[in-house]
CSV table of C-alpha atoms in Angstrom, one decimal:
chain,number,residue,atom,x,y,z
U,1,UNK,CA,59.3,-0.3,-26.3
U,2,UNK,CA,55.8,1.0,-25.8
U,3,UNK,CA,54.9,-1.9,-23.4
U,4,UNK,CA,58.1,-1.4,-21.4
U,5,UNK,CA,57.4,2.3,-21.2
U,6,UNK,CA,53.9,1.7,-20.0
U,7,UNK,CA,55.0,-0.9,-17.4
U,8,UNK,CA,57.5,1.6,-16.1
U,9,UNK,CA,55.1,4.5,-16.1
U,10,UNK,CA,52.3,2.7,-14.2
U,11,UNK,CA,54.6,1.8,-11.4
U,12,UNK,CA,54.7,5.5,-10.5
U,13,UNK,CA,51.3,6.1,-8.8
U,14,UNK,CA,51.6,9.9,-8.9
U,15,UNK,CA,52.2,9.8,-12.6
U,16,UNK,CA,49.1,7.7,-13.1
U,17,UNK,CA,47.1,10.2,-11.0
U,18,UNK,CA,48.6,13.0,-13.1
U,19,UNK,CA,47.6,11.2,-16.4
U,20,UNK,CA,44.1,10.7,-14.9
U,21,UNK,CA,43.8,14.4,-14.2
U,22,UNK,CA,45.0,15.4,-17.7
U,23,UNK,CA,42.6,12.9,-19.3
U,24,UNK,CA,39.7,14.2,-17.2
U,25,UNK,CA,40.3,17.8,-18.3
U,26,UNK,CA,40.7,16.7,-22.0
U,27,UNK,CA,37.4,14.8,-21.8
U,28,UNK,CA,35.7,17.8,-20.1
U,29,UNK,CA,37.0,20.2,-22.8
U,30,UNK,CA,36.0,18.0,-25.7
U,31,UNK,CA,32.5,17.4,-24.3
U,32,UNK,CA,32.0,20.9,-22.9
U,33,UNK,CA,29.4,21.8,-25.5
U,34,UNK,CA,27.3,18.8,-24.5
U,35,UNK,CA,27.7,18.7,-20.7
U,36,UNK,CA,28.0,22.4,-19.8
U,37,UNK,CA,24.7,23.4,-18.0
U,38,UNK,CA,24.6,26.9,-19.5
U,39,UNK,CA,25.9,28.7,-22.5
U,40,UNK,CA,29.3,30.4,-21.9
U,41,UNK,CA,27.8,33.9,-22.4
U,42,UNK,CA,24.3,33.5,-21.1
U,43,UNK,CA,23.9,36.5,-18.8
U,44,UNK,CA,21.3,36.7,-16.1
U,45,UNK,CA,21.3,40.0,-14.2
U,46,UNK,CA,19.2,38.6,-11.4
U,47,UNK,CA,21.7,35.9,-10.8
U,48,UNK,CA,24.9,38.1,-10.5
U,49,UNK,CA,27.6,36.8,-8.1
U,50,UNK,CA,25.6,34.0,-6.7
U,51,UNK,CA,27.6,31.5,-4.5
U,52,UNK,CA,27.8,27.8,-5.3
U,53,UNK,CA,24.4,26.1,-5.1
U,54,UNK,CA,22.4,23.2,-6.5
U,55,UNK,CA,21.4,25.5,-9.4
U,56,UNK,CA,24.9,26.8,-10.0
U,57,UNK,CA,27.4,24.3,-8.8
U,58,UNK,CA,30.3,26.7,-8.9
U,59,UNK,CA,28.4,30.0,-8.6
U,60,UNK,CA,28.0,32.8,-11.1
U,61,UNK,CA,30.2,35.8,-12.1
U,62,UNK,CA,29.5,39.5,-12.2
U,63,UNK,CA,27.4,39.1,-15.4
U,64,UNK,CA,25.3,36.2,-14.0
U,65,UNK,CA,27.1,33.7,-16.1
U,66,UNK,CA,27.6,30.1,-14.9
U,67,UNK,CA,31.2,29.6,-13.8
U,68,UNK,CA,31.1,25.8,-14.2
U,69,UNK,CA,30.1,26.2,-17.9
U,70,UNK,CA,32.8,28.7,-18.5
U,71,UNK,CA,35.5,26.6,-16.8
U,72,UNK,CA,34.5,23.6,-18.9
U,73,UNK,CA,34.7,25.6,-22.2
U,74,UNK,CA,37.9,27.2,-20.8
U,75,UNK,CA,39.5,23.8,-20.6
U,76,UNK,CA,39.2,23.4,-24.3
U,77,UNK,CA,40.8,26.8,-24.9
U,78,UNK,CA,43.6,26.4,-22.4
U,79,UNK,CA,44.5,22.8,-23.5
U,80,UNK,CA,44.3,23.8,-27.2
U,81,UNK,CA,46.8,26.7,-26.6
U,82,UNK,CA,49.1,24.4,-24.6
U,83,UNK,CA,49.1,21.6,-27.1
U,84,UNK,CA,49.5,23.6,-30.3
U,85,UNK,CA,52.1,26.0,-28.8
U,86,UNK,CA,54.2,23.0,-27.6
U,87,UNK,CA,53.8,21.2,-30.9
U,88,UNK,CA,55.0,24.2,-32.8
U,89,UNK,CA,57.9,24.9,-30.6
U,90,UNK,CA,58.9,21.2,-30.6
U,91,UNK,CA,58.9,21.0,-34.4
U,92,UNK,CA,61.0,24.2,-34.8
U,93,UNK,CA,63.2,23.5,-31.8
U,94,UNK,CA,63.9,19.9,-32.9
U,95,UNK,CA,64.8,21.0,-36.5
U,96,UNK,CA,67.2,23.6,-35.2
U,97,UNK,CA,68.6,21.4,-32.5
U,98,UNK,CA,69.3,18.5,-35.0
U,99,UNK,CA,70.8,20.9,-37.5
U,100,UNK,CA,73.1,22.5,-34.9
U,101,UNK,CA,74.1,19.2,-33.3
U,102,UNK,CA,74.7,17.2,-36.4
U,103,UNK,CA,76.4,19.7,-38.7
U,104,UNK,CA,78.1,21.8,-36.1
U,105,UNK,CA,80.7,24.5,-37.0
U,106,UNK,CA,79.2,27.9,-38.0
U,107,UNK,CA,75.6,26.5,-38.1
U,108,UNK,CA,75.9,25.4,-34.5
U,109,UNK,CA,77.4,28.7,-33.5
U,110,UNK,CA,74.6,30.8,-35.1
U,111,UNK,CA,71.8,28.6,-33.8
U,112,UNK,CA,73.2,28.3,-30.3
U,113,UNK,CA,73.7,32.1,-30.0
U,114,UNK,CA,70.1,32.6,-31.1
U,115,UNK,CA,69.0,30.2,-28.4
U,116,UNK,CA,71.2,32.1,-25.9
U,117,UNK,CA,69.6,35.4,-26.9
U,118,UNK,CA,66.1,34.1,-26.4
U,119,UNK,CA,66.9,32.5,-23.1
U,120,UNK,CA,68.5,35.7,-21.8
U,121,UNK,CA,65.1,37.2,-21.5
U,122,UNK,CA,62.6,36.1,-18.8
U,123,UNK,CA,60.1,34.0,-20.7
U,124,UNK,CA,56.9,35.9,-19.6
U,125,UNK,CA,58.5,39.2,-20.5
U,126,UNK,CA,59.5,38.0,-23.9
U,127,UNK,CA,56.0,36.6,-24.5
U,128,UNK,CA,54.5,40.0,-23.4
U,129,UNK,CA,56.9,41.8,-25.9
U,130,UNK,CA,55.9,39.5,-28.7
U,131,UNK,CA,52.2,39.8,-28.1
U,132,UNK,CA,52.5,43.6,-27.7
U,133,UNK,CA,54.0,43.7,-31.2
U,134,UNK,CA,51.5,41.2,-32.8
U,135,UNK,CA,48.5,42.5,-30.9
U,136,UNK,CA,46.5,41.0,-28.0
U,137,UNK,CA,44.6,37.9,-29.0
U,138,UNK,CA,44.6,34.2,-28.1
U,139,UNK,CA,46.2,33.2,-31.4
U,140,UNK,CA,49.0,35.7,-30.9
U,141,UNK,CA,49.5,34.4,-27.4
U,142,UNK,CA,49.9,30.9,-28.8
U,143,UNK,CA,52.5,32.1,-31.3
U,144,UNK,CA,54.4,33.9,-28.5
U,145,UNK,CA,54.4,30.9,-26.2
U,146,UNK,CA,55.6,28.7,-29.1
U,147,UNK,CA,58.5,31.1,-29.8
U,148,UNK,CA,59.7,31.3,-26.2
U,149,UNK,CA,59.8,27.5,-25.8
U,150,UNK,CA,61.8,26.8,-29.0
U,151,UNK,CA,65.2,27.2,-27.3
U,152,UNK,CA,64.2,24.7,-24.6
U,153,UNK,CA,63.6,21.9,-27.2
U,154,UNK,CA,66.5,23.0,-29.4
U,155,UNK,CA,69.1,22.8,-26.7
U,156,UNK,CA,67.8,19.4,-25.4
U,157,UNK,CA,67.8,17.9,-29.0
U,158,UNK,CA,71.2,19.5,-29.8
U,159,UNK,CA,72.9,17.9,-26.7
U,160,UNK,CA,71.3,14.5,-27.6
U,161,UNK,CA,72.5,14.7,-31.2
U,162,UNK,CA,76.0,15.6,-30.2
U,163,UNK,CA,76.2,12.3,-28.3
U,164,UNK,CA,74.4,10.2,-30.9
U,165,UNK,CA,76.5,11.2,-33.9
U,166,UNK,CA,79.6,9.8,-32.2
U,167,UNK,CA,77.9,6.3,-31.9
U,168,UNK,CA,79.4,3.5,-33.9
U,169,UNK,CA,76.3,2.8,-35.9
U,170,UNK,CA,76.1,6.4,-37.1
U,171,UNK,CA,79.8,6.4,-38.1
U,172,UNK,CA,79.1,3.1,-39.9
U,173,UNK,CA,76.2,4.6,-41.8
U,174,UNK,CA,78.3,7.5,-42.9
U,175,UNK,CA,81.2,5.2,-44.0
U,176,UNK,CA,78.9,3.3,-46.3
U,177,UNK,CA,77.7,6.5,-47.9
U,178,UNK,CA,74.3,6.8,-46.4
U,179,UNK,CA,72.8,10.3,-47.0
U,180,UNK,CA,72.6,12.8,-44.1
U,181,UNK,CA,68.8,13.0,-44.6
U,182,UNK,CA,68.4,9.3,-44.1
U,183,UNK,CA,70.7,9.2,-41.1
U,184,UNK,CA,68.8,12.1,-39.5
U,185,UNK,CA,65.3,10.7,-40.0
U,186,UNK,CA,66.0,7.0,-39.6
U,187,UNK,CA,68.6,7.0,-36.8
U,188,UNK,CA,69.1,10.4,-35.1
U,189,UNK,CA,65.5,11.6,-34.8
U,190,UNK,CA,63.9,8.3,-33.5
U,191,UNK,CA,66.6,8.0,-30.8
U,192,UNK,CA,66.0,11.7,-29.8
U,193,UNK,CA,62.2,11.3,-29.2
U,194,UNK,CA,62.3,10.3,-25.6
U,195,UNK,CA,63.6,13.6,-24.2
U,196,UNK,CA,61.3,15.5,-26.7
U,197,UNK,CA,58.2,13.7,-25.4
U,198,UNK,CA,59.1,14.3,-21.8
U,199,UNK,CA,59.9,17.9,-22.3
U,200,UNK,CA,56.8,18.4,-24.4
U,201,UNK,CA,54.6,17.1,-21.6
U,202,UNK,CA,56.2,19.4,-19.1
U,203,UNK,CA,56.1,22.3,-21.5
U,204,UNK,CA,52.3,21.9,-21.9
U,205,UNK,CA,52.0,22.8,-18.2
U,206,UNK,CA,54.2,25.8,-18.6
U,207,UNK,CA,52.4,26.9,-21.8
U,208,UNK,CA,49.0,26.8,-19.9
U,209,UNK,CA,50.5,28.9,-17.1
U,210,UNK,CA,51.9,31.4,-19.6
U,211,UNK,CA,48.6,31.6,-21.5
U,212,UNK,CA,46.8,32.2,-18.3
U,213,UNK,CA,49.3,34.9,-17.3
U,214,UNK,CA,48.9,36.7,-20.7
U,215,UNK,CA,45.1,36.4,-20.4
U,216,UNK,CA,45.2,37.8,-16.9
U,217,UNK,CA,47.2,40.8,-18.2
U,218,UNK,CA,44.7,41.3,-21.0
U,219,UNK,CA,47.2,40.3,-23.7
U,220,UNK,CA,45.9,36.8,-24.4
U,221,UNK,CA,42.3,35.7,-24.7
U,222,UNK,CA,39.9,38.7,-25.0
U,223,UNK,CA,36.4,39.0,-23.4
U,224,UNK,CA,34.1,37.2,-23.5
U,225,UNK,CA,36.3,34.2,-24.2
U,226,UNK,CA,36.2,31.8,-21.2
U,227,UNK,CA,39.9,31.4,-20.9
U,228,UNK,CA,41.0,30.6,-17.3
U,229,UNK,CA,43.5,33.5,-17.0
U,230,UNK,CA,41.0,35.9,-18.5
U,231,UNK,CA,38.4,34.7,-16.0
U,232,UNK,CA,40.8,35.4,-13.1
U,233,UNK,CA,41.4,38.9,-14.5
U,234,UNK,CA,37.7,39.7,-14.9
U,235,UNK,CA,37.0,38.5,-11.3
U,236,UNK,CA,39.8,40.0,-9.4
U,237,UNK,CA,37.7,43.0,-8.4
U,238,UNK,CA,35.3,40.7,-6.7
U,239,UNK,CA,37.9,38.7,-4.7
U,240,UNK,CA,36.5,39.6,-1.3
U,241,UNK,CA,32.9,39.9,-2.3
U,242,UNK,CA,32.7,36.7,-4.3
U,243,UNK,CA,35.9,34.6,-3.8
U,244,UNK,CA,34.5,31.7,-5.7
U,245,UNK,CA,34.8,33.6,-9.0
U,246,UNK,CA,38.6,33.5,-8.6
U,247,UNK,CA,38.9,30.3,-6.6
U,248,UNK,CA,37.5,27.8,-9.1
U,249,UNK,CA,39.3,29.0,-12.3
U,250,UNK,CA,42.5,29.1,-10.2
U,251,UNK,CA,41.9,25.5,-9.1
U,252,UNK,CA,41.4,24.4,-12.7
U,253,UNK,CA,44.7,25.9,-13.7
U,254,UNK,CA,46.5,24.4,-10.7
U,255,UNK,CA,45.1,20.9,-11.2
U,256,UNK,CA,45.8,20.9,-15.0
U,257,UNK,CA,49.4,22.1,-14.5
U,258,UNK,CA,49.9,19.6,-11.6
U,259,UNK,CA,48.6,16.7,-13.8
U,260,UNK,CA,51.0,17.5,-16.7
U,261,UNK,CA,53.9,17.9,-14.3
U,262,UNK,CA,53.2,14.5,-12.6
U,263,UNK,CA,52.7,12.8,-15.9
U,264,UNK,CA,55.9,14.4,-17.3
U,265,UNK,CA,57.9,13.1,-14.3
U,266,UNK,CA,56.5,9.6,-14.8
U,267,UNK,CA,57.4,9.6,-18.5
U,268,UNK,CA,60.9,10.8,-17.7
U,269,UNK,CA,61.4,8.0,-15.3
U,270,UNK,CA,59.9,5.4,-17.7
U,271,UNK,CA,61.9,6.6,-20.8
U,272,UNK,CA,65.2,7.3,-19.2
U,273,UNK,CA,67.3,4.1,-18.9
U,274,UNK,CA,69.3,5.7,-16.1
U,275,UNK,CA,66.2,6.0,-13.9
U,276,UNK,CA,65.3,2.3,-14.3
U,277,UNK,CA,66.3,-0.2,-11.7
């Protein structure tokens, strides 16, 4: 299964490029403490708003801090938020989706209506409302992003389970008295993993964008954390005077999101039998 998926994935050149971009940013984030040329909060008043040069490859910000160093450390923050928010929403959404799809009836009605209520709000507005209640911080932004993505996973898993539970091998398992827990964990869940993995990859890109948006609005990462959205917010005043302070964090966000989207498309094509030739 893994070999077949990899063979299908690597046929998509754009997906391989996307995976390469993602791996690059993961490596940069993990090794940021060792390869960053400056500390993230090293301020040099004499070097304020310097353009890119041999000394400062991506220039400096309004406090004289090295932008390259802050972007490298920001990769760790942004990817951490993206991964953990998606893991949390995938776990909760999968549990609710399986429960709704397998047991149906009133449980399905309650869970589905809850999903509908959450999906009725624009995701970023719902995230803003949650963070406003919990308080501005990177951790609360992570919680908010996880909550708003739960319905996405829940509805995907529910629709998959509704089809799976009608399969003959599930009906046979029930007829011989196999317990629901065993059916769910040995048959239903393993066969629902493909859409969860694909959606998870795509949702990481969305989560990074949402974290950047909350940081830009001052509701996510707080100064002096080098989160990319926060860097954009802090530099917007100097857009005309020092455009590199906005350009490079924006490019980092764009490339990371693009990488996850390309990789997610490749995984979808490799894991979905209908997409195979």
